[in-house]
Amino acid sequence: MFSSRLSLLRPTVLLLNRSLTTLKYSTNSNVITDMTQRGLVANLTSPEISQHTETSTAIYCGVDPTAKSLHLGNLVTLMGLLHFQIRGHQTIALVGGATGSIGDPSGRSSERIPLSEDILRVNVAGIEEQIHRFFSNGNKYANRRGFSGTGVTPKVLNNYEWFSSMNALEFLGNVGRYARVNTMLAKESVKSRIETTQGISFTEFSYQLLQAYDFWYLHKYHGCRIQIGGSDQWGNITAGIDMINRKKDQGESEEIEKAYGITIPLLLTSSGDKFGKSAGNAVWLNESMTSIFDFYQFFMKTADADVGKYLSMFTLLNQQEIDDIIKSHQANPEKRIAQEKLAMETTELVHGREGVQKAKTASQVLFGGDLSTLTGREILDAFKDDSSRLAKFERSKIESCGLDVLATLANATQSKSEAQKKIKAGGMYINNVRVIDPRYKVTEADWIDNEVCVLRVGKSSYHLIQAV
Ligand SMILES: N[C@@H](Cc1ccc(O)cc1)C(=O)O
């Protein structure tokens, strides 16, 4: 009885033509049209979705708390939510306190190592706070780019709320009953794992049911009609749409509103690497894990081949503005005008206007600029959370040791002898001025506003010494 209906329930895949250049958009254009033009849409479960977004609707996106911060890979889906938010739709960011303890098999070739409850708790709190900050900074950024405020506050929910009190019998009766094992087995995330020697645990196999139930729950209790996620989430999103339809057919739910899904492309750089990694490490949105300066620099290093695409995806500049930037960039590519614009816009989006200021100050310090135009406070503010670059010691201690000892204390060199070698070779600087005596002691004149001095080793290894 179910199999004949299944084909009707299965959402249609619509591949969209992602032409970025031809259409112009304005701030109030349909969200799906705008997102498509910006390259933020991989697939839609139905083309009808555009009609439903003409009037206010609710949309959700989930993230599992696998770390205590989100990273640049998450920024693509957050941008999707932001596009809805700034046009007055209700956005729901779901933190997977429950799903995070199970582990999504999508896009993974082996089982996940479960996270302890303590770690999960810390991660959930970190991500919740960060999502609030993203929307707060994102809305301010949007206002400055011509989107008027909508007054709709985003919701941040945790699925632990509805799963923690559900027992095994309820799960099988209220969730499992509305899923078909053959459909579950056909999901890419399961199929690819079944073929490996390790196989897939029943736990990870069940993951899709949790995410499916989330969609049903948010549909029923929060009027949520759309789920958005990376393209690896297609199977989980369609599982949710099936769950909503089946529960409705079984009279379990009086809801009749249709549910939809949007997937966002998984981003690869022009050289084929996963977007959002710097030297193999994730670029985090939390400034104590990736300093604002490093965040800014990540975008400054974007390849020419990617920069236009990223301006569309990660900023709210309109197509005309982007075209103009690219035009001036192409006239003088070595000036990296487009990269600088991208770095400034994304830093403002994620870290606010103060963040842009910090990134600029840090660049001035770290690229050998004229330090005399900066105050000690500005420098310290720019590096406040950058524990890899900032070292604090008592002033008397700093002033009483030689530069070779100081460099080692500040972790600028591994040992005193390494420091001595570097100094003798002319590779050590205080406030960008070369020092050639290993016994040199920092003096009154070296302190910027009596607070900080900048120690540089070689061309680009910078350390800030703060007197406390
Ligand atoms: N499975 C998603 C996260 C998620 C969790 C729960 C949901 O309801 C939705 C999405 C991911 O791994 O990216």
Tab-separated table of C-alpha atoms in Angstrom, residues 52 57 219 223-225 244-245 248 254-260:
chain	number	residue	atom	x	y	z
A	52	HIS	CA	5.643	30.082	-1.133
A	57	THR	CA	7.205	31.612	5.839
A	219	HIS	CA	6.548	21.997	10.841
A	223	GLY	CA	4.991	26.437	11.149
A	224	CYS	CA	8.267	25.609	9.442
A	225	ARG	CA	7.827	24.741	5.780
A	244	ILE	CA	5.578	15.021	7.337
A	245	ASN	CA	3.540	13.543	4.474
A	248	LYS	CA	-0.405	13.576	7.728
A	254	GLU	CA	-3.930	17.768	10.800
A	255	GLU	CA	-1.308	19.932	9.055
A	256	ILE	CA	-1.799	20.120	5.333
A	257	GLU	CA	0.863	22.623	4.408
A	258	LYS	CA	3.414	21.184	2.049
A	259	ALA	CA	7.053	21.081	3.109
A	260	TYR	CA	10.061	21.846	0.938
